[in-house]
């Protein structure tokens, strides 16, 4: 069965550079969630989208932005990268209003040097 | 978001049942109880969820207290592959922005399984 696909799996950037992370949800899923997980920490919610509109917002820095496109894939754009942005970034998808499970991707490991 | 409290870590022997507790005394009537687990270097994985009644699936069972202020995830026969961090999460059934609400991860229970 198709799963949530994230790309790239690994990314190394220098401070002050920009990065774009991509998330392809499970087919027919219309909701995407983004999470950040620092080393030794629990996943922290960043932002979510439903039907291409932002549905909820968490502790996402102003330097980050995200959107969901017409094909439901989502991109997380990160600018002016800082060392502290080094983390695993997970994307999850689910079916709209259903309070069922969310399916997570394998994550993108971002390292800022 | 209503909070949950879980033990930081637990140990189990392989092939034995494991009971992972979770306290959620401030749970609201519209909160579902979700459990996810995260294996090393992987994304979180759904385990089970319920509202009031006990639930069973192929992975685990969820026992919910009558007052809903606590719940227990039961792994019937732990294997080495069950070693993970287990998160108990309250998820509001009321939609937000037209979709199901986010999952808020707290500090889960790190389960160690030994031979």
GROMACS .gro file of C-alpha atoms in nm:
model
  228
    1UNK     CA    1   0.000   0.000   0.000
    2UNK     CA    2   0.114   0.352  -0.076
    3UNK     CA    3   0.254   0.542   0.220
    4UNK     CA    4   0.341   0.902   0.290
    5UNK     CA    5   0.648   0.997   0.092
    6UNK     CA    6   0.888   1.265   0.204
    7UNK     CA    7   1.176   1.406   0.012
    8UNK     CA    8   1.458   1.443   0.045
    9UNK     CA    9   1.536   1.192   0.319
   10UNK     CA   10   1.850   1.377   0.419
   11UNK     CA   11   1.949   1.737   0.367
   12UNK     CA   12   2.257   1.930   0.471
   13UNK     CA   13   2.247   2.308   0.457
   14UNK     CA   14   2.461   2.590   0.582
   15UNK     CA   15   2.344   2.860   0.820
   16UNK     CA   16   2.134   3.131   0.656
   17UNK     CA   17   2.051   2.909   0.358
   18UNK     CA   18   1.703   2.801   0.260
   19UNK     CA   19   1.554   2.453   0.245
   20UNK     CA   20   1.240   2.305   0.094
   21UNK     CA   21   1.093   1.982   0.226
   22UNK     CA   22   0.829   1.797   0.031
   23UNK     CA   23   0.550   1.568   0.143
   24UNK     CA   24   0.330   1.349  -0.075
   25UNK     CA   25   0.030   1.221   0.121
   26UNK     CA   26  -0.142   0.889   0.078
   27UNK     CA   27  -0.376   0.903  -0.225
   28UNK     CA   28  -0.719   1.048  -0.135
   29UNK     CA   29  -0.589   1.196   0.188
   30UNK     CA   30  -0.668   1.565   0.198
   31UNK     CA   31  -0.504   1.665   0.526
   32UNK     CA   32  -0.133   1.712   0.587
   33UNK     CA   33   0.041   1.776   0.918
   34UNK     CA   34   0.403   1.884   0.967
   35UNK     CA   35   0.607   1.801   1.278
   36UNK     CA   36   0.958   1.884   1.394
   37UNK     CA   37   1.153   1.647   1.618
   38UNK     CA   38   1.479   1.769   1.763
   39UNK     CA   39   1.746   1.529   1.894
   40UNK     CA   40   1.613   1.338   2.193
   41UNK     CA   41   1.285   1.528   2.185
   42UNK     CA   42   0.924   1.444   2.109
   43UNK     CA   43   0.758   1.549   1.784
   44UNK     CA   44   0.631   1.909   1.792
   45UNK     CA   45   0.341   2.017   1.573
   46UNK     CA   46   0.422   2.291   1.324
   47UNK     CA   47   0.130   2.339   1.088
   48UNK     CA   48  -0.148   2.155   0.909
   49UNK     CA   49  -0.350   2.191   0.590
   50UNK     CA   50  -0.689   2.068   0.479
   51UNK     CA   51  -0.810   2.104   0.124
   52UNK     CA   52  -0.521   2.337   0.044
   53UNK     CA   53  -0.604   2.576   0.327
   54UNK     CA   54  -0.416   2.613   0.652
   55UNK     CA   55  -0.622   2.443   0.921
   56UNK     CA   56  -0.406   2.479   1.232
   57UNK     CA   57  -0.080   2.634   1.336
   58UNK     CA   58   0.161   2.538   1.610
   59UNK     CA   59   0.505   2.655   1.710
   60UNK     CA   60   0.625   2.727   1.361
   61UNK     CA   61   0.890   3.001   1.331
   62UNK     CA   62   0.813   3.300   1.113
   63UNK     CA   63   1.110   3.198   0.898
   64UNK     CA   64   0.914   2.887   0.796
   65UNK     CA   65   0.622   2.877   0.559
   66UNK     CA   66   0.423   2.596   0.408
   67UNK     CA   67   0.150   2.531   0.162
   68UNK     CA   68  -0.059   2.251   0.018
   69UNK     CA   69  -0.096   2.228  -0.355
   70UNK     CA   70  -0.384   2.127  -0.580
   71UNK     CA   71  -0.257   1.767  -0.592
   72UNK     CA   72  -0.253   1.770  -0.208
   73UNK     CA   73   0.121   1.746  -0.175
   74UNK     CA   74   0.273   1.992   0.067
   75UNK     CA   75   0.600   2.180   0.093
   76UNK     CA   76   0.767   2.326   0.399
   77UNK     CA   77   0.993   2.617   0.316
   78UNK     CA   78   1.257   2.715   0.567
   79UNK     CA   79   1.465   3.028   0.529
   80UNK     CA   80   1.755   3.184   0.718
   81UNK     CA   81   1.838   2.844   0.859
   82UNK     CA   82   1.984   2.828   1.208
   83UNK     CA   83   2.182   2.553   1.377
   84UNK     CA   84   1.881   2.489   1.598
   85UNK     CA   85   1.670   2.397   1.297
   86UNK     CA   86   1.863   2.071   1.271
   87UNK     CA   87   1.600   1.807   1.332
   88UNK     CA   88   1.384   1.536   1.184
   89UNK     CA   89   1.083   1.677   1.002
   90UNK     CA   90   0.784   1.448   0.971
   91UNK     CA   91   0.484   1.484   0.755
   92UNK     CA   92   0.161   1.297   0.822
   93UNK     CA   93  -0.157   1.264   0.623
   94UNK     CA   94  -0.511   1.166   0.706
   95UNK     CA   95  -0.863   1.174   0.569
   96UNK     CA   96  -1.023   1.510   0.636
   97UNK     CA   97  -1.280   1.510   0.909
   98UNK     CA   98  -1.234   1.151   1.011
   99UNK     CA   99  -1.092   1.109   1.359
  100UNK     CA  100  -0.896   0.808   1.246
  101UNK     CA  101  -0.529   0.740   1.225
  102UNK     CA  102  -0.273   0.972   1.077
  103UNK     CA  103  -0.004   0.812   0.866
  104UNK     CA  104   0.348   0.943   0.906
  105UNK     CA  105   0.629   0.950   0.654
  106UNK     CA  106   0.983   0.840   0.724
  107UNK     CA  107   1.090   1.198   0.777
  108UNK     CA  108   1.352   1.433   0.640
  109UNK     CA  109   1.665   1.470   0.847
  110UNK     CA  110   1.784   1.829   0.814
  111UNK     CA  111   2.133   1.914   0.932
  112UNK     CA  112   2.236   2.278   0.944
  113UNK     CA  113   2.609   2.336   0.962
  114UNK     CA  114  -0.489   2.061   2.476
  115UNK     CA  115  -0.567   1.820   2.756
  116UNK     CA  116  -0.252   1.660   2.893
  117UNK     CA  117  -0.153   1.301   2.946
  118UNK     CA  118   0.091   1.152   3.196
  119UNK     CA  119   0.289   0.838   3.122
  120UNK     CA  120   0.582   0.666   3.291
  121UNK     CA  121   0.911   0.757   3.130
  122UNK     CA  122   1.015   0.399   3.072
  123UNK     CA  123   0.909   0.039   3.117
  124UNK     CA  124   1.072  -0.295   3.064
  125UNK     CA  125   0.926  -0.622   2.952
  126UNK     CA  126   1.043  -0.968   2.871
  127UNK     CA  127   0.978  -1.102   2.525
  128UNK     CA  128   0.660  -1.306   2.482
  129UNK     CA  129   0.505  -1.153   2.794
  130UNK     CA  130   0.213  -0.909   2.805
  131UNK     CA  131   0.282  -0.541   2.858
  132UNK     CA  132   0.046  -0.290   3.014
  133UNK     CA  133   0.132   0.071   2.937
  134UNK     CA  134  -0.063   0.315   3.155
  135UNK     CA  135  -0.174   0.667   3.075
  136UNK     CA  136  -0.344   0.922   3.297
  137UNK     CA  137  -0.558   1.193   3.144
  138UNK     CA  138  -0.762   1.338   3.429
  139UNK     CA  139  -0.856   1.654   3.236
  140UNK     CA  140  -0.998   1.469   2.936
  141UNK     CA  141  -1.302   1.634   2.780
  142UNK     CA  142  -1.608   1.462   2.649
  143UNK     CA  143  -1.504   1.513   2.289
  144UNK     CA  144  -1.150   1.377   2.327
  145UNK     CA  145  -1.056   1.048   2.170
  146UNK     CA  146  -0.767   0.854   2.325
  147UNK     CA  147  -0.507   0.773   2.062
  148UNK     CA  148  -0.189   0.568   2.095
  149UNK     CA  149   0.104   0.598   1.862
  150UNK     CA  150   0.449   0.447   1.882
  151UNK     CA  151   0.778   0.552   1.737
  152UNK     CA  152   1.047   0.302   1.658
  153UNK     CA  153   1.406   0.425   1.642
  154UNK     CA  154   1.473   0.647   1.341
  155UNK     CA  155   1.118   0.610   1.209
  156UNK     CA  156   0.807   0.822   1.194
  157UNK     CA  157   0.534   0.768   1.452
  158UNK     CA  158   0.301   0.479   1.381
  159UNK     CA  159  -0.065   0.451   1.473
  160UNK     CA  160  -0.146   0.178   1.723
  161UNK     CA  161  -0.507   0.216   1.835
  162UNK     CA  162  -0.767   0.466   1.947
  163UNK     CA  163  -1.095   0.471   2.135
  164UNK     CA  164  -1.354   0.695   2.296
  165UNK     CA  165  -1.530   0.509   2.576
  166UNK     CA  166  -1.535   0.138   2.511
  167UNK     CA  167  -1.240  -0.097   2.514
  168UNK     CA  168  -1.094  -0.158   2.170
  169UNK     CA  169  -0.900  -0.441   2.013
  170UNK     CA  170  -0.706  -0.461   1.690
  171UNK     CA  171  -0.431  -0.676   1.548
  172UNK     CA  172  -0.161  -0.475   1.721
  173UNK     CA  173  -0.296  -0.417   2.069
  174UNK     CA  174  -0.589  -0.364   2.302
  175UNK     CA  175  -0.698  -0.041   2.465
  176UNK     CA  176  -0.865  -0.052   2.803
  177UNK     CA  177  -1.040   0.272   2.900
  178UNK     CA  178  -1.144   0.343   3.256
  179UNK     CA  179  -1.512   0.400   3.316
  180UNK     CA  180  -1.453   0.766   3.410
  181UNK     CA  181  -1.217   0.800   3.110
  182UNK     CA  182  -0.949   0.958   3.326
  183UNK     CA  183  -0.703   0.684   3.250
  184UNK     CA  184  -0.636   0.418   2.993
  185UNK     CA  185  -0.402   0.126   2.937
  186UNK     CA  186  -0.246   0.004   2.618
  187UNK     CA  187  -0.201  -0.371   2.624
  188UNK     CA  188   0.048  -0.553   2.406
  189UNK     CA  189  -0.048  -0.915   2.446
  190UNK     CA  190   0.290  -1.069   2.365
  191UNK     CA  191   0.578  -0.828   2.344
  192UNK     CA  192   0.846  -0.891   2.085
  193UNK     CA  193   1.179  -0.724   2.031
  194UNK     CA  194   1.020  -0.530   1.745
  195UNK     CA  195   0.782  -0.367   1.993
  196UNK     CA  196   1.067  -0.174   2.155
  197UNK     CA  197   0.969   0.186   2.092
  198UNK     CA  198   0.844   0.506   2.251
  199UNK     CA  199   0.469   0.481   2.306
  200UNK     CA  200   0.265   0.800   2.308
  201UNK     CA  201  -0.079   0.840   2.460
  202UNK     CA  202  -0.252   1.136   2.292
  203UNK     CA  203  -0.588   1.302   2.342
  204UNK     CA  204  -0.733   1.412   2.012
  205UNK     CA  205  -1.036   1.637   2.001
  206UNK     CA  206  -1.309   1.492   1.785
  207UNK     CA  207  -1.429   1.842   1.701
  208UNK     CA  208  -1.288   1.941   1.370
  209UNK     CA  209  -1.064   2.240   1.343
  210UNK     CA  210  -1.035   2.428   1.020
  211UNK     CA  211  -1.256   2.166   0.861
  212UNK     CA  212  -1.035   1.871   0.944
  213UNK     CA  213  -0.953   1.641   1.232
  214UNK     CA  214  -0.746   1.811   1.498
  215UNK     CA  215  -0.372   1.772   1.528
  216UNK     CA  216  -0.196   1.511   1.737
  217UNK     CA  217  -0.008   1.668   2.027
  218UNK     CA  218   0.278   1.446   2.140
  219UNK     CA  219   0.381   1.459   2.504
  220UNK     CA  220   0.657   1.263   2.671
  221UNK     CA  221   0.582   0.902   2.597
  222UNK     CA  222   0.692   0.575   2.755
  223UNK     CA  223   1.010   0.415   2.627
  224UNK     CA  224   0.947   0.042   2.622
  225UNK     CA  225   1.244  -0.190   2.639
  226UNK     CA  226   1.193  -0.554   2.552
  227UNK     CA  227   1.451  -0.808   2.654
  228UNK     CA  228   1.501  -1.175   2.574
   0.00000   0.00000   0.00000
